[in-house]
Coordinates of C-alpha atoms in Angstrom, one line a residue:
M225 CA -32.9 -66.8 19.4
T226 CA -31.6 -70.1 20.4
R227 CA -34.6 -71.8 22.1
K228 CA -36.0 -74.5 19.9
S229 CA -39.6 -74.6 18.9
N230 CA -42.0 -76.6 21.1
V231 CA -43.5 -78.3 18.0
N232 CA -42.1 -79.9 14.9
S233 CA -42.8 -78.6 11.4
T234 CA -45.8 -80.9 10.8
E235 CA -47.5 -80.0 14.0
A236 CA -46.8 -76.3 13.5
T237 CA -48.5 -76.6 10.1
F238 CA -51.7 -78.2 11.4
S239 CA -52.1 -77.6 15.2
T240 CA -51.3 -75.3 18.0
A241 CA -53.3 -77.3 20.6
S242 CA -50.2 -78.6 22.4
L243 CA -48.6 -75.2 22.8
P244 CA -48.5 -73.5 26.3
D245 CA -51.3 -71.2 27.3
H246 CA -50.9 -67.5 26.2
P247 CA -53.4 -64.6 25.8
G248 CA -53.0 -64.9 22.0
K249 CA -53.7 -68.6 21.8
D250 CA -57.5 -68.0 21.5
H251 CA -56.8 -65.8 18.6
V252 CA -55.0 -68.4 16.4
G253 CA -57.0 -70.7 14.3
G254 CA -57.0 -74.3 15.5
K255 CA -57.4 -77.7 13.9
L256 CA -60.5 -79.7 14.8
D257 CA -59.6 -82.8 12.7
A258 CA -57.8 -83.9 9.6
F259 CA -58.3 -86.7 7.1
G260 CA -57.1 -87.8 3.6
L261 CA -59.4 -87.7 0.6
K262 CA -58.5 -89.8 -2.4
G263 CA -59.5 -88.2 -5.6
P264 CA -58.5 -88.1 -9.3
N265 CA -55.3 -86.2 -8.5
G266 CA -54.2 -88.5 -5.7
L267 CA -54.5 -88.0 -1.9
H268 CA -55.7 -84.6 -0.8
N269 CA -55.0 -83.7 2.8
C270 CA -58.0 -82.0 4.4
V271 CA -58.0 -80.0 7.6
I272 CA -61.2 -79.2 9.5
L273 CA -61.0 -75.8 11.2
E274 CA -63.4 -74.1 13.5
P275 CA -66.4 -72.2 11.7
L276 CA -65.5 -68.6 11.2
G277 CA -67.0 -65.5 9.7
R278 CA -65.7 -63.0 7.2
S279 CA -62.1 -62.2 6.6
F280 CA -60.8 -58.7 6.8
E281 CA -60.0 -58.9 3.1
E282 CA -63.8 -59.2 2.5
L283 CA -64.6 -56.4 4.9
L284 CA -62.0 -54.1 3.4
I285 CA -63.1 -54.7 -0.2
M286 CA -66.8 -54.3 0.8
A287 CA -66.0 -51.0 2.6
E288 CA -63.9 -49.8 -0.3
L289 CA -66.4 -50.7 -3.0
N290 CA -69.6 -50.0 -1.1
Q291 CA -71.3 -53.2 -2.3
D292 CA -73.7 -54.8 0.0
E293 CA -76.8 -56.9 -0.9
H294 CA -78.3 -57.2 2.5
H295 CA -78.0 -54.1 4.6
P296 CA -78.2 -50.3 4.7
K297 CA -75.0 -48.6 4.0
P298 CA -73.8 -46.4 6.9
S299 CA -71.1 -43.9 6.1
V300 CA -67.6 -45.3 5.9
Y301 CA -66.5 -42.5 8.1
D302 CA -69.2 -43.1 10.7
P303 CA -67.3 -43.6 14.0
T304 CA -69.9 -46.1 15.2
V305 CA -69.0 -48.4 12.3
W306 CA -65.4 -48.1 11.4
S307 CA -64.2 -46.5 14.6
A308 CA -60.7 -45.9 15.9
K309 CA -61.7 -47.9 19.1
F310 CA -62.8 -50.9 17.0
L311 CA -59.7 -50.9 14.8
R312 CA -57.3 -50.4 17.7
E313 CA -58.7 -53.5 19.4
V314 CA -58.6 -55.5 16.1
C315 CA -55.0 -54.6 15.7
R316 CA -54.2 -55.5 19.3
Q317 CA -55.7 -58.9 18.9
I318 CA -53.8 -59.6 15.7
I319 CA -50.5 -58.7 17.3
L320 CA -51.4 -60.8 20.3
A321 CA -52.0 -63.8 18.1
L322 CA -48.7 -63.2 16.3
D323 CA -46.9 -62.8 19.7
F324 CA -48.3 -66.3 20.7
L325 CA -46.7 -67.8 17.6
H326 CA -43.4 -66.0 17.9
Q327 CA -43.1 -66.9 21.6
N328 CA -43.3 -70.5 20.5
Q329 CA -40.7 -70.0 17.7
I330 CA -43.3 -70.2 14.9
M331 CA -43.5 -67.8 12.0
H332 CA -46.8 -67.1 10.2
R333 CA -45.2 -66.1 6.9
D334 CA -48.5 -64.8 5.3
M335 CA -49.7 -61.8 7.4
Q336 CA -52.4 -60.3 5.3
P337 CA -56.1 -59.3 5.8
G338 CA -57.4 -62.5 4.1
N339 CA -55.9 -64.5 7.0
V340 CA -57.6 -62.5 9.7
L341 CA -61.2 -63.7 10.3
L342 CA -64.0 -62.7 12.6
A343 CA -65.2 -65.3 15.2
L344 CA -68.9 -66.1 15.1
T345 CA -71.0 -64.3 17.7
Y346 CA -73.5 -67.1 18.0
D347 CA -73.6 -70.9 18.7
I348 CA -73.6 -72.5 15.2
H349 CA -74.0 -75.9 16.8
S350 CA -77.6 -75.0 17.8
M351 CA -78.5 -74.5 14.1
T352 CA -79.6 -77.1 11.6
E353 CA -77.9 -77.4 8.2
A354 CA -80.9 -75.8 6.5
E355 CA -80.8 -72.8 8.9
I356 CA -77.1 -72.3 8.2
E357 CA -77.6 -72.4 4.5
Q358 CA -80.6 -70.0 4.7
D359 CA -78.5 -67.6 6.8
L360 CA -76.1 -67.3 3.9
W361 CA -78.8 -66.7 1.2
D362 CA -79.9 -63.4 -0.1
V363 CA -83.4 -63.0 1.4
D364 CA -84.8 -61.8 -2.1
N365 CA -83.7 -65.0 -3.8
L366 CA -85.0 -67.7 -1.4
P367 CA -87.2 -70.5 -2.9
Q368 CA -90.7 -69.3 -3.5
D369 CA -92.4 -72.4 -2.2
A370 CA -93.3 -71.8 1.4
E371 CA -92.3 -75.2 2.6
A372 CA -89.0 -75.1 0.8
R373 CA -88.4 -71.6 2.2
D374 CA -89.0 -72.6 5.9
P375 CA -86.1 -74.6 7.4
S376 CA -88.5 -75.9 10.1
H377 CA -90.3 -77.8 7.3
Q378 CA -87.1 -79.5 6.2
P379 CA -86.2 -83.0 7.2
S380 CA -83.6 -83.4 10.0
V381 CA -80.0 -82.9 9.3
A382 CA -79.4 -86.6 10.0
N383 CA -81.8 -87.5 7.2
Q384 CA -79.9 -85.3 4.6
S385 CA -83.0 -85.5 2.3
F386 CA -83.6 -81.8 1.5
G387 CA -86.2 -80.8 -1.0
L388 CA -85.2 -80.5 -4.7
E389 CA -86.1 -76.7 -4.6
W390 CA -83.8 -76.3 -1.7
Q391 CA -81.0 -78.2 -3.3
K392 CA -81.3 -76.2 -6.5
M393 CA -81.2 -72.9 -4.6
N394 CA -78.2 -73.9 -2.6
F395 CA -76.4 -74.9 -5.8
K396 CA -77.3 -71.5 -7.4
R397 CA -75.9 -69.7 -4.3
S398 CA -72.7 -71.6 -4.7
F399 CA -72.3 -70.9 -8.5
F400 CA -69.5 -68.4 -8.3
S401 CA -67.6 -70.7 -5.9
L402 CA -67.6 -73.7 -8.3
N403 CA -64.5 -74.9 -10.1
I404 CA -64.4 -77.6 -12.8
M405 CA -62.4 -80.6 -11.7
K406 CA -59.4 -81.4 -14.0
R407 CA -56.8 -84.2 -13.7
L408 CA -53.2 -83.1 -13.3
D409 CA -52.1 -85.7 -15.8
G410 CA -54.4 -84.3 -18.5
E411 CA -56.5 -87.5 -18.7
P412 CA -60.3 -87.3 -18.7
L413 CA -62.2 -87.8 -15.5
R414 CA -63.2 -91.4 -14.7
K415 CA -66.6 -92.6 -13.8
G416 CA -67.3 -91.7 -10.2
D417 CA -64.8 -88.8 -10.1
P418 CA -66.3 -85.5 -8.9
I419 CA -66.8 -83.2 -11.8
Y420 CA -66.6 -79.9 -9.8
I421 CA -65.4 -78.6 -6.4
V422 CA -67.0 -75.9 -4.4
G423 CA -64.9 -73.1 -2.8
P424 CA -65.4 -71.9 0.7
T425 CA -68.1 -69.4 1.7
S426 CA -67.8 -67.2 4.7
L427 CA -70.4 -67.7 7.4
R428 CA -72.4 -64.8 8.7
D429 CA -70.5 -63.6 11.8
R430 CA -73.3 -61.1 12.6
L431 CA -70.8 -58.8 14.2
T432 CA -71.8 -55.2 14.7
F433 CA -69.1 -52.7 14.7
D434 CA -69.8 -50.8 17.9
P435 CA -68.1 -53.3 18.9
P436 CA -69.2 -55.7 21.6
A437 CA -66.8 -56.2 24.4
D438 CA -66.2 -59.9 23.6
F439 CA -65.7 -59.7 19.8
K440 CA -62.8 -61.7 18.6
V441 CA -60.6 -62.0 15.5
I442 CA -58.7 -65.1 14.5
L443 CA -55.3 -65.3 12.8
N444 CA -55.6 -68.2 10.4
D445 CA -53.9 -70.1 7.5
L446 CA -52.2 -72.9 9.4
E447 CA -50.4 -74.1 6.3
S448 CA -48.2 -71.1 6.2
F449 CA -46.9 -71.7 9.7
C450 CA -43.2 -72.6 10.0
C451 CA -40.8 -73.2 12.9
F452 CA -38.0 -70.6 13.1
E453 CA -35.3 -73.2 12.5
D454 CA -37.0 -74.6 9.4
C455 CA -37.5 -71.1 7.9
N456 CA -33.8 -70.2 7.9
D457 CA -31.7 -71.7 5.1
G458 CA -28.6 -70.6 6.8
Q459 CA -28.3 -67.3 4.8
I460 CA -30.5 -65.2 7.0
T461 CA -28.5 -63.3 9.6
Y462 CA -31.3 -61.2 11.2
P463 CA -33.9 -62.5 13.7
I464 CA -36.2 -64.6 11.5
D465 CA -39.4 -63.3 13.1
K466 CA -38.8 -59.8 11.9
A467 CA -40.0 -60.7 8.4
D468 CA -43.5 -61.2 9.9
I469 CA -43.3 -57.7 11.5
W470 CA -42.9 -55.9 8.2
A471 CA -46.0 -57.7 6.7
L472 CA -47.8 -57.0 10.0
A473 CA -47.3 -53.3 9.7
V474 CA -48.4 -53.2 6.1
M475 CA -51.6 -55.0 7.0
L476 CA -52.4 -52.9 10.1
C477 CA -51.9 -49.7 8.0
R478 CA -54.4 -50.9 5.5
I479 CA -57.0 -52.0 8.0
V480 CA -56.9 -48.7 9.8
T481 CA -56.9 -46.4 6.7
L482 CA -58.7 -48.6 4.2
T483 CA -55.9 -47.7 1.9
P484 CA -53.5 -50.1 0.0
F485 CA -50.0 -49.7 1.1
F486 CA -48.8 -50.6 -2.4
S487 CA -50.5 -49.8 -5.7
A488 CA -48.9 -52.0 -8.2
D489 CA -50.1 -55.4 -9.4
S490 CA -48.5 -58.4 -7.6
A491 CA -45.4 -59.8 -9.2
D492 CA -46.8 -63.3 -8.5
S493 CA -50.2 -62.6 -10.0
G494 CA -49.7 -65.4 -12.6
E495 CA -48.4 -63.2 -15.5
S496 CA -46.1 -65.2 -17.7
D497 CA -44.4 -62.2 -19.2
E498 CA -41.1 -61.8 -17.2
D499 CA -40.9 -58.1 -18.2
V500 CA -44.3 -57.4 -16.7
K501 CA -43.3 -59.2 -13.5
Q502 CA -40.1 -57.2 -13.3
E503 CA -41.9 -53.9 -13.8
T504 CA -44.3 -54.8 -11.1
E505 CA -41.5 -55.5 -8.7
D506 CA -39.9 -52.2 -9.7
L507 CA -43.2 -50.2 -9.1
N508 CA -43.7 -51.9 -5.7
L509 CA -40.2 -50.7 -4.7
V510 CA -41.1 -47.2 -5.9
Y511 CA -44.2 -47.2 -3.7
I512 CA -42.3 -48.4 -0.7
I513 CA -39.8 -45.5 -1.2
E514 CA -42.8 -43.1 -1.5
R515 CA -44.3 -44.4 1.8
V516 CA -41.3 -45.1 3.9
G517 CA -38.4 -43.2 2.4
P518 CA -35.2 -44.0 0.4
L519 CA -33.9 -47.5 0.5
P520 CA -30.5 -48.1 2.2
K521 CA -27.7 -47.6 -0.3
D522 CA -26.4 -51.2 0.2
L523 CA -29.7 -52.5 -1.2
R524 CA -29.4 -50.6 -4.5
S525 CA -27.0 -53.1 -6.0
H526 CA -29.6 -55.8 -5.5
W527 CA -32.2 -53.9 -7.6
P528 CA -31.5 -54.7 -11.3
N529 CA -33.4 -51.7 -12.7
A530 CA -32.5 -49.2 -10.0
A531 CA -31.0 -46.7 -12.4
K532 CA -34.4 -46.2 -14.1
Y533 CA -36.0 -45.1 -10.9
V534 CA -33.5 -43.8 -8.3
N535 CA -30.3 -41.9 -8.1
Q536 CA -27.1 -43.0 -6.3
S537 CA -28.6 -41.9 -3.0
V538 CA -31.6 -44.2 -3.8
E539 CA -33.9 -41.2 -4.0
L540 CA -36.7 -41.3 -6.7
L541 CA -35.7 -39.6 -10.0
N542 CA -39.3 -38.7 -10.9
P543 CA -41.4 -38.6 -7.7
D544 CA -45.2 -38.2 -8.4
P545 CA -46.6 -34.9 -7.1
V546 CA -48.7 -35.5 -3.9
D547 CA -52.3 -34.8 -4.5
P548 CA -53.8 -33.6 -1.1
Q549 CA -57.0 -35.5 -1.9
E550 CA -55.3 -38.8 -2.8
T551 CA -53.7 -41.5 -0.7
V552 CA -52.2 -43.8 -3.5
N553 CA -49.1 -41.7 -3.4
G554 CA -47.3 -39.7 -0.8
D555 CA -45.6 -40.6 2.5
L556 CA -47.0 -42.5 5.4
H557 CA -47.8 -39.3 7.3
H558 CA -49.9 -38.1 4.3
A559 CA -51.7 -41.4 3.9
V560 CA -52.7 -41.8 7.5
Q561 CA -53.6 -38.1 8.0
L562 CA -56.0 -38.2 5.1
A563 CA -57.5 -41.7 5.4
R564 CA -57.7 -42.2 9.2
P565 CA -61.1 -43.0 10.8
L566 CA -63.3 -40.0 11.3
N567 CA -63.1 -40.1 15.1
M568 CA -59.3 -40.6 15.3
S569 CA -57.9 -37.4 16.7
D570 CA -54.8 -35.7 15.6
R571 CA -53.1 -37.0 18.7
E572 CA -54.1 -40.6 18.1
A573 CA -53.2 -40.4 14.5
T574 CA -49.7 -39.3 15.4
I575 CA -49.3 -42.1 17.9
F576 CA -50.5 -44.7 15.3
K577 CA -48.1 -43.3 12.7
S578 CA -45.2 -43.5 15.1
M579 CA -45.9 -47.3 15.6
I580 CA -46.2 -48.0 11.9
K581 CA -43.0 -46.0 11.2
D582 CA -41.1 -47.7 13.8
T583 CA -42.2 -51.1 12.5
L584 CA -41.5 -50.4 8.8
Q585 CA -37.7 -50.4 9.3
Y586 CA -35.6 -51.5 6.3
D587 CA -33.2 -53.0 8.7
P588 CA -35.0 -56.0 10.2
S589 CA -33.0 -56.0 13.4
K590 CA -34.4 -52.6 14.2
R591 CA -38.1 -53.6 13.9
P592 CA -39.8 -54.1 17.3
K593 CA -40.8 -57.5 18.6
T594 CA -44.5 -58.3 19.0
T595 CA -44.0 -58.0 22.8
E596 CA -42.8 -54.4 22.3
L597 CA -45.7 -53.5 20.0
L598 CA -48.2 -54.7 22.5
K599 CA -46.7 -52.1 24.9
H600 CA -46.9 -49.3 22.4
P601 CA -48.7 -46.1 23.5
W602 CA -51.4 -46.7 20.9
F603 CA -52.6 -49.6 23.0
T604 CA -51.6 -48.5 26.5
T605 CA -52.7 -44.9 26.5
N606 CA -56.0 -44.7 28.3
D607 CA -56.8 -41.0 27.5
I608 CA -56.4 -41.1 23.7
E609 CA -58.8 -38.3 22.7
H610 CA -61.4 -38.9 20.0
E611 CA -62.8 -36.0 18.1
R612 CA -65.3 -35.9 15.3
R613 CA -63.9 -34.3 12.2
P614 CA -65.6 -33.2 8.9
A615 CA -65.7 -36.1 6.5
P616 CA -62.7 -35.9 4.2
P617 CA -63.2 -35.4 0.4
R618 CA -63.9 -38.4 -1.8
R619 CA -60.5 -39.9 -2.4
K620 CA -59.0 -42.0 -5.2
Y621 CA -57.6 -45.4 -4.5
V622 CA -56.7 -48.7 -6.1
V623 CA -58.5 -51.7 -4.8
V624 CA -56.4 -54.6 -3.5
R625 CA -58.0 -57.8 -4.6
G626 CA -55.1 -60.2 -4.2
G627 CA -54.5 -62.4 -1.2
S628 CA -51.5 -60.4 0.0
D629 CA -50.9 -56.9 0.9
T630 CA -47.8 -56.9 -1.3
S631 CA -50.2 -57.0 -4.1
S632 CA -52.8 -54.5 -5.4
S633 CA -55.6 -54.4 -7.8
S634 CA -55.6 -56.1 -11.2
S635 CA -56.5 -52.8 -12.7
S636 CA -54.4 -49.7 -12.7
E637 CA -57.5 -47.5 -13.1
A638 CA -58.0 -45.4 -10.0
K639 CA -61.6 -45.4 -8.6
S640 CA -63.5 -43.1 -6.4
L641 CA -64.0 -44.3 -2.8
P642 CA -67.7 -44.6 -2.1
D643 CA -69.3 -42.7 0.7
S644 CA -70.3 -45.8 2.6
P645 CA -69.1 -49.3 3.3
T646 CA -70.8 -52.7 3.3
L647 CA -70.7 -53.4 6.9
E648 CA -73.6 -54.9 8.9
P649 CA -75.4 -52.1 10.8
K650 CA -75.6 -52.0 14.5
E651 CA -78.6 -54.0 15.6
A652 CA -81.3 -52.2 17.4

């Protein structure tokens, strides 16, 4: 690709507003404003983004763990909740957003479920601050005082003088998002410095999973964006956008199957032990080989511990036996066949697998472009047949808790997949 990006690096990092219109533009998070905040650790650049709902990382973990404080728990295999139709449209919108970036010579560089968020299905600007806070609270833990509990009795947002009971409850709700402020130079905080910071909390998107015709997902994380010419240090010989394509395929496979593509802890999980990090990298390569097939022989020389795991043909020395009721090992066909949505027919599963297999090419130059993916039969075939199948047996899996799909759970213990997810039920 020789055409230069329409934006410079700074603009690509923070805004896409100046880019040409494209169907995927509405599916990429945009900057509303930016400012600098001076604090104990210097100037902190702040970017104001549009209000959004839950990330797909949250949805996937909730569906996998079956933890929900607020709503009944429909079956994870209920096609009206986690349906093939819903997931196909989610994947199409994600690819559309990435196509918009690639058409403008911008890489995303962090394609993972935590960076795909649901757009709100209501007008948040019509709500008061108190109503927004109450919407996030567990209804069983609201303030007991009737006046404190009713947002209509609260002072106007402009006044900002909410009752003490309300403030205490809001602080309690934010407890697990609090982080103690520390100075980078190790010095104690000065008078007037904030003593804690509060992490983000997802807004209620109120999305039902039927889904509505106008539901929308947003590809976010503007800080990871990078122009093609700035991403290449001169050593990359393949089309630079193809790195995004591999990560895209891993993410789509997990979204559709609720199954982690890899099952080893992330090599960048913060462990200081270099041996542990190397073992993690080795296991991730083993899982890739299990899913996709043997690595190209020319890559074997770049794997320091290859002799421990593969032969000269880069085939696994000790492959794990495939359990017909488990998806943490076995090839891509096995994983999709077992973990596909209940109403995904054999025909559609085959078409979906073909798209993922074509995308997970070891040779980057052979991976399809986003424009080609949008034309794949999984999105263009109108008569993909849906059939209701018996619910598959309870399967074992390893929960992915990290921010990237190249990581997996912090625990190596396999857990049973619950019978139901934590998705909001369809409203009556």
